[in-house]
Amino acid sequence: MITMDLKIIFMLIACVVYASAQEPAATVTLRTFDSYCRRECTRYEVYCQQDKDDHPYQETASKFCRDRFIRRGYAGRLAVLNNGYVDGEIRDLIKSNKLHKKKCIKNHGFFIGLSDSRNEGRYIWGNDDRIGYKDYENWARSQPDNTKIRDRKNGQNRKIDQDCVQLWYRDRNKGKWDDEYCDYRPKGFVCEVPDPYCNTFTQLLGPVEVEYIPGYRITSFYNQSSVVISDFISVNL
């Protein structure tokens, strides 16, 4: 009886560590500059794979992100990873927490806020920035390829395009971009949420004043009770 109770407890713990799409599996808050050279903070949230009934998958993930906000801040969206710094930080977050494993995503990917659903071959981010000549890209080899399939899973009989984009964790692709079907299989996803209060973390850290060096980060993990401050950040006690 005791052994059975312990198994149940461990199963509950596992459900918390690798949460469903209702709670982030890991987050990172990044301090960057906007296009007008103003400093801003954005919290990136990585979610494990959706439920199989969460149709349409990418649209459901996008709506979920738009409903995210921080204490009266602006609404979130699927993550815009249009520079190497942010893209690399998100992939590091996923790798360091082993979220690319099957315990988190069985279907090998996380939706991000990039799509060519409006115009085939013209990829546009969720902030309406278009990928143009010399803009940052991180496609997996031979991607995007827009492999078409006949959609029979959803009770239809039509060919569908790969109009959405994922961070791909298959065939040794370590989070590089891959065009994917928007509603063929459930995925994990990455949200970004503006954080207007990131200059102080008094609720989490107590009365500590945090002095940021632009471009560095504070990281928190869903399955931990503490916040990890990188050594790139100066903390004045």
mmCIF file of C-alpha atoms in Angstrom:
data_model
loop_
_atom_site.group_PDB
_atom_site.id
_atom_site.type_symbol
_atom_site.label_atom_id
_atom_site.label_comp_id
_atom_site.label_asym_id
_atom_site.label_seq_id
_atom_site.Cartn_x
_atom_site.Cartn_y
_atom_site.Cartn_z
ATOM 1 C CA MET A 1 0.000 0.000 0.000
ATOM 2 C CA ILE A 2 2.841 2.374 0.872
ATOM 3 C CA THR A 3 4.596 1.507 -2.391
ATOM 4 C CA MET A 4 1.442 2.291 -4.367
ATOM 5 C CA ASP A 5 1.024 5.630 -2.563
ATOM 6 C CA LEU A 6 4.620 6.564 -3.388
ATOM 7 C CA LYS A 7 4.043 5.748 -7.064
ATOM 8 C CA ILE A 8 1.005 8.026 -7.104
ATOM 9 C CA ILE A 9 2.991 10.835 -5.455
ATOM 10 C CA PHE A 10 5.804 10.496 -8.004
ATOM 11 C CA MET A 11 3.277 10.541 -10.844
ATOM 12 C CA LEU A 12 1.782 13.765 -9.486
ATOM 13 C CA ILE A 13 5.229 15.328 -9.209
ATOM 14 C CA ALA A 14 5.995 14.364 -12.811
ATOM 15 C CA CYS A 15 2.759 16.022 -13.929
ATOM 16 C CA VAL A 16 3.847 19.256 -12.236
ATOM 17 C CA VAL A 17 7.385 19.216 -13.630
ATOM 18 C CA TYR A 18 6.212 18.601 -17.185
ATOM 19 C CA ALA A 19 2.990 20.550 -17.025
ATOM 20 C CA SER A 20 0.302 20.637 -19.636
ATOM 21 C CA ALA A 21 -0.184 23.650 -21.857
ATOM 22 C CA GLN A 22 -1.837 25.483 -18.944
ATOM 23 C CA GLU A 23 1.414 26.129 -17.092
ATOM 24 C CA PRO A 24 4.850 26.951 -18.504
ATOM 25 C CA ALA A 25 7.476 24.252 -18.147
ATOM 26 C CA ALA A 26 10.194 26.932 -18.017
ATOM 27 C CA THR A 27 10.487 30.701 -18.452
ATOM 28 C CA VAL A 28 13.198 33.249 -19.072
ATOM 29 C CA THR A 29 12.953 37.047 -18.892
ATOM 30 C CA LEU A 30 15.230 38.844 -21.338
ATOM 31 C CA ARG A 31 16.208 42.520 -21.340
ATOM 32 C CA THR A 32 16.727 43.883 -24.837
ATOM 33 C CA PHE A 33 16.280 47.041 -26.911
ATOM 34 C CA ASP A 34 13.333 47.792 -29.183
ATOM 35 C CA SER A 35 13.624 49.336 -32.657
ATOM 36 C CA TYR A 36 13.796 52.826 -31.056
ATOM 37 C CA CYS A 37 16.703 51.817 -28.765
ATOM 38 C CA ARG A 38 14.444 51.789 -25.713
ATOM 39 C CA ARG A 39 15.107 49.107 -23.133
ATOM 40 C CA GLU A 40 12.332 46.573 -22.696
ATOM 41 C CA CYS A 41 11.744 43.275 -20.911
ATOM 42 C CA THR A 42 9.998 40.232 -22.309
ATOM 43 C CA ARG A 43 9.207 36.989 -20.538
ATOM 44 C CA TYR A 44 9.395 33.898 -22.719
ATOM 45 C CA GLU A 45 7.342 30.894 -21.639
ATOM 46 C CA VAL A 46 7.889 27.372 -22.957
ATOM 47 C CA TYR A 47 4.875 25.039 -22.858
ATOM 48 C CA CYS A 48 4.835 21.291 -23.296
ATOM 49 C CA GLN A 49 2.773 19.487 -25.903
ATOM 50 C CA GLN A 50 -0.897 20.332 -26.296
ATOM 51 C CA ASP A 51 -3.710 17.863 -25.797
ATOM 52 C CA LYS A 52 -4.788 16.002 -28.932
ATOM 53 C CA ASP A 53 -8.205 17.717 -28.793
ATOM 54 C CA ASP A 54 -6.765 21.254 -28.886
ATOM 55 C CA HIS A 55 -7.731 21.872 -32.513
ATOM 56 C CA PRO A 56 -6.746 23.925 -34.423
ATOM 57 C CA TYR A 57 -3.342 23.438 -32.799
ATOM 58 C CA GLN A 58 -1.344 26.496 -33.840
ATOM 59 C CA GLU A 59 -4.361 28.790 -33.618
ATOM 60 C CA THR A 60 -5.165 27.482 -30.133
ATOM 61 C CA ALA A 61 -1.569 28.085 -29.036
ATOM 62 C CA SER A 62 -1.655 31.589 -30.519
ATOM 63 C CA LYS A 63 -4.885 32.451 -28.699
ATOM 64 C CA PHE A 64 -3.492 31.069 -25.441
ATOM 65 C CA CYS A 65 -0.449 33.349 -25.762
ATOM 66 C CA ARG A 66 -2.626 36.377 -26.567
ATOM 67 C CA ASP A 67 -4.494 35.784 -23.305
ATOM 68 C CA ARG A 68 -1.247 35.918 -21.309
ATOM 69 C CA PHE A 69 -0.268 39.167 -19.582
ATOM 70 C CA ILE A 70 1.653 40.359 -16.526
ATOM 71 C CA ARG A 71 -0.208 42.581 -14.065
ATOM 72 C CA ARG A 72 -2.038 44.894 -16.465
ATOM 73 C CA GLY A 73 0.737 44.715 -19.035
ATOM 74 C CA TYR A 74 0.287 44.182 -22.759
ATOM 75 C CA ALA A 75 -1.014 40.895 -24.143
ATOM 76 C CA GLY A 76 1.374 38.166 -25.188
ATOM 77 C CA ARG A 77 1.784 36.312 -28.486
ATOM 78 C CA LEU A 78 3.648 33.359 -29.954
ATOM 79 C CA ALA A 79 7.353 34.109 -29.641
ATOM 80 C CA VAL A 80 9.076 36.334 -32.190
ATOM 81 C CA LEU A 81 12.622 34.953 -32.425
ATOM 82 C CA ASN A 82 13.935 37.335 -35.055
ATOM 83 C CA ASN A 83 17.472 37.710 -33.710
ATOM 84 C CA GLY A 84 20.182 35.273 -32.758
ATOM 85 C CA TYR A 85 20.380 36.336 -29.123
ATOM 86 C CA VAL A 86 16.733 35.626 -28.263
ATOM 87 C CA ASP A 87 16.567 32.528 -30.464
ATOM 88 C CA GLY A 88 19.670 31.107 -28.792
ATOM 89 C CA GLU A 89 18.409 31.847 -25.275
ATOM 90 C CA ILE A 90 15.136 30.018 -25.925
ATOM 91 C CA ARG A 91 16.921 26.982 -27.349
ATOM 92 C CA ASP A 92 19.293 26.991 -24.352
ATOM 93 C CA LEU A 93 16.303 27.137 -21.993
ATOM 94 C CA ILE A 94 14.678 24.165 -23.701
ATOM 95 C CA LYS A 95 17.904 22.155 -23.725
ATOM 96 C CA SER A 96 18.906 22.905 -20.111
ATOM 97 C CA ASN A 97 15.487 21.739 -18.868
ATOM 98 C CA LYS A 98 15.374 18.756 -21.265
ATOM 99 C CA LEU A 99 12.060 19.960 -22.662
ATOM 100 C CA HIS A 100 12.948 18.550 -26.094
ATOM 101 C CA LYS A 101 12.547 15.046 -24.654
ATOM 102 C CA LYS A 102 9.397 12.971 -25.165
ATOM 103 C CA LYS A 103 8.215 13.657 -21.607
ATOM 104 C CA CYS A 104 7.437 17.183 -22.793
ATOM 105 C CA ILE A 105 6.963 16.903 -26.566
ATOM 106 C CA LYS A 106 6.261 13.624 -28.317
ATOM 107 C CA ASN A 107 5.860 15.322 -31.697
ATOM 108 C CA HIS A 108 9.320 16.894 -31.790
ATOM 109 C CA GLY A 109 8.562 20.611 -31.856
ATOM 110 C CA PHE A 110 7.395 23.921 -30.407
ATOM 111 C CA PHE A 111 5.270 26.385 -32.382
ATOM 112 C CA ILE A 112 6.715 29.913 -32.646
ATOM 113 C CA GLY A 113 5.209 33.100 -34.062
ATOM 114 C CA LEU A 114 6.326 32.713 -37.674
ATOM 115 C CA SER A 115 4.078 31.748 -40.572
ATOM 116 C CA ASP A 116 3.528 32.027 -44.326
ATOM 117 C CA SER A 117 -0.221 31.371 -44.123
ATOM 118 C CA ARG A 118 -1.056 34.766 -45.660
ATOM 119 C CA ASN A 119 1.187 34.367 -48.688
ATOM 120 C CA GLU A 120 2.980 31.116 -49.512
ATOM 121 C CA GLY A 121 6.742 31.478 -49.168
ATOM 122 C CA ARG A 122 6.579 34.903 -47.528
ATOM 123 C CA TYR A 123 7.300 34.361 -43.852
ATOM 124 C CA ILE A 124 5.970 36.969 -41.431
ATOM 125 C CA TRP A 125 6.419 37.174 -37.661
ATOM 126 C CA GLY A 126 3.588 37.810 -35.227
ATOM 127 C CA ASN A 127 4.683 41.459 -34.953
ATOM 128 C CA ASP A 128 4.210 41.804 -38.754
ATOM 129 C CA ASP A 129 7.951 41.864 -39.475
ATOM 130 C CA ARG A 130 8.706 40.037 -42.699
ATOM 131 C CA ILE A 131 11.856 37.982 -43.138
ATOM 132 C CA GLY A 132 13.734 39.843 -45.832
ATOM 133 C CA TYR A 133 17.154 39.824 -47.400
ATOM 134 C CA LYS A 134 19.937 39.501 -44.789
ATOM 135 C CA ASP A 135 17.441 39.215 -41.910
ATOM 136 C CA TYR A 136 18.158 36.636 -39.211
ATOM 137 C CA GLU A 137 17.068 33.095 -40.099
ATOM 138 C CA ASN A 138 17.795 29.730 -38.496
ATOM 139 C CA TRP A 139 16.217 27.119 -40.742
ATOM 140 C CA ALA A 140 17.075 23.442 -40.486
ATOM 141 C CA ARG A 141 18.794 21.934 -43.495
ATOM 142 C CA SER A 142 16.549 21.809 -46.593
ATOM 143 C CA GLN A 143 13.839 23.787 -44.795
ATOM 144 C CA PRO A 144 11.338 25.244 -45.421
ATOM 145 C CA ASP A 145 10.144 22.621 -47.895
ATOM 146 C CA ASN A 146 6.322 22.906 -47.638
ATOM 147 C CA THR A 147 5.743 19.157 -47.811
ATOM 148 C CA LYS A 148 2.083 18.659 -48.685
ATOM 149 C CA ILE A 149 0.010 15.797 -47.299
ATOM 150 C CA ARG A 150 -3.588 14.698 -47.566
ATOM 151 C CA ASP A 151 -5.341 15.500 -44.292
ATOM 152 C CA ARG A 152 -7.347 12.440 -43.309
ATOM 153 C CA LYS A 153 -6.813 12.673 -39.543
ATOM 154 C CA ASN A 154 -9.303 15.516 -39.117
ATOM 155 C CA GLY A 155 -12.039 13.858 -41.170
ATOM 156 C CA GLN A 156 -11.135 15.750 -44.337
ATOM 157 C CA ASN A 157 -9.713 14.710 -47.694
ATOM 158 C CA ARG A 158 -7.671 17.671 -48.903
ATOM 159 C CA LYS A 159 -4.019 18.482 -49.256
ATOM 160 C CA ILE A 160 -2.612 20.848 -46.667
ATOM 161 C CA ASP A 161 0.497 23.025 -46.673
ATOM 162 C CA GLN A 162 3.084 23.516 -43.960
ATOM 163 C CA ASP A 163 2.211 27.136 -43.181
ATOM 164 C CA CYS A 164 3.363 27.324 -39.550
ATOM 165 C CA VAL A 165 6.872 27.164 -38.072
ATOM 166 C CA GLN A 166 8.280 25.166 -35.165
ATOM 167 C CA LEU A 167 11.504 24.814 -33.260
ATOM 168 C CA TRP A 168 12.344 21.329 -34.511
ATOM 169 C CA TYR A 169 13.839 18.601 -32.323
ATOM 170 C CA ARG A 170 14.125 15.624 -34.653
ATOM 171 C CA ASP A 171 16.889 14.067 -36.740
ATOM 172 C CA ARG A 172 19.558 15.926 -34.763
ATOM 173 C CA ASN A 173 17.909 19.301 -35.367
ATOM 174 C CA LYS A 174 18.525 21.120 -32.118
ATOM 175 C CA GLY A 175 15.712 23.632 -32.243
ATOM 176 C CA LYS A 176 16.315 24.940 -35.747
ATOM 177 C CA TRP A 177 13.306 26.217 -37.651
ATOM 178 C CA ASP A 178 11.063 23.932 -39.672
ATOM 179 C CA ASP A 179 7.824 24.626 -41.515
ATOM 180 C CA GLU A 180 5.052 22.485 -40.052
ATOM 181 C CA TYR A 181 1.345 21.792 -40.509
ATOM 182 C CA CYS A 182 -0.751 24.155 -38.428
ATOM 183 C CA ASP A 183 -3.387 21.618 -37.385
ATOM 184 C CA TYR A 184 -2.072 18.124 -38.076
ATOM 185 C CA ARG A 185 -0.479 17.138 -34.749
ATOM 186 C CA PRO A 186 -0.277 18.765 -31.307
ATOM 187 C CA LYS A 187 2.911 20.621 -30.438
ATOM 188 C CA GLY A 188 4.567 22.458 -27.622
ATOM 189 C CA PHE A 189 4.781 26.208 -28.073
ATOM 190 C CA VAL A 190 6.655 29.300 -26.923
ATOM 191 C CA CYS A 191 4.888 32.482 -25.787
ATOM 192 C CA GLU A 192 6.381 35.926 -25.264
ATOM 193 C CA VAL A 193 4.777 38.285 -22.757
ATOM 194 C CA PRO A 194 5.813 41.943 -22.227
ATOM 195 C CA ASP A 195 6.984 42.488 -18.656
ATOM 196 C CA PRO A 196 6.668 46.152 -17.594
ATOM 197 C CA TYR A 197 7.714 45.344 -14.012
ATOM 198 C CA CYS A 198 10.961 43.474 -14.541
ATOM 199 C CA ASN A 199 13.187 46.187 -12.991
ATOM 200 C CA THR A 200 12.267 44.865 -9.535
ATOM 201 C CA PHE A 201 11.440 41.361 -8.361
ATOM 202 C CA THR A 202 10.498 42.161 -4.759
ATOM 203 C CA GLN A 203 7.773 39.481 -4.707
ATOM 204 C CA LEU A 204 10.264 36.750 -5.594
ATOM 205 C CA LEU A 205 13.546 38.050 -4.204
ATOM 206 C CA GLY A 206 12.523 40.228 -1.275
ATOM 207 C CA PRO A 207 13.785 43.822 -0.951
ATOM 208 C CA VAL A 208 16.529 43.506 -3.550
ATOM 209 C CA GLU A 209 17.306 46.165 -6.126
ATOM 210 C CA VAL A 210 18.363 44.600 -9.427
ATOM 211 C CA GLU A 211 20.554 46.662 -11.734
ATOM 212 C CA TYR A 212 20.444 45.323 -15.278
ATOM 213 C CA ILE A 213 23.112 45.256 -17.929
ATOM 214 C CA PRO A 214 21.102 45.489 -21.187
ATOM 215 C CA GLY A 215 20.806 42.175 -22.984
ATOM 216 C CA TYR A 216 21.073 39.889 -19.962
ATOM 217 C CA ARG A 217 18.541 37.894 -18.114
ATOM 218 C CA ILE A 218 16.722 36.617 -15.055
ATOM 219 C CA THR A 219 15.573 32.996 -15.326
ATOM 220 C CA SER A 220 12.872 31.154 -13.402
ATOM 221 C CA PHE A 221 11.707 27.568 -13.724
ATOM 222 C CA TYR A 222 8.189 26.287 -13.166
ATOM 223 C CA ASN A 223 9.379 23.287 -11.185
ATOM 224 C CA GLN A 224 11.550 25.321 -8.824
ATOM 225 C CA SER A 225 10.623 27.695 -6.037
ATOM 226 C CA SER A 226 13.579 30.019 -6.625
ATOM 227 C CA VAL A 227 14.706 32.432 -9.299
ATOM 228 C CA VAL A 228 18.132 31.992 -10.856
ATOM 229 C CA ILE A 229 20.019 35.236 -11.466
ATOM 230 C CA SER A 230 22.852 34.929 -13.942
ATOM 231 C CA ASP A 231 26.250 36.337 -13.052
ATOM 232 C CA PHE A 232 25.840 38.867 -15.847
ATOM 233 C CA ILE A 233 23.490 40.855 -13.589
ATOM 234 C CA SER A 234 24.650 43.127 -10.791
ATOM 235 C CA VAL A 235 22.606 42.798 -7.597
ATOM 236 C CA ASN A 236 22.845 45.571 -4.985
ATOM 237 C CA LEU A 237 21.935 44.384 -1.491
#
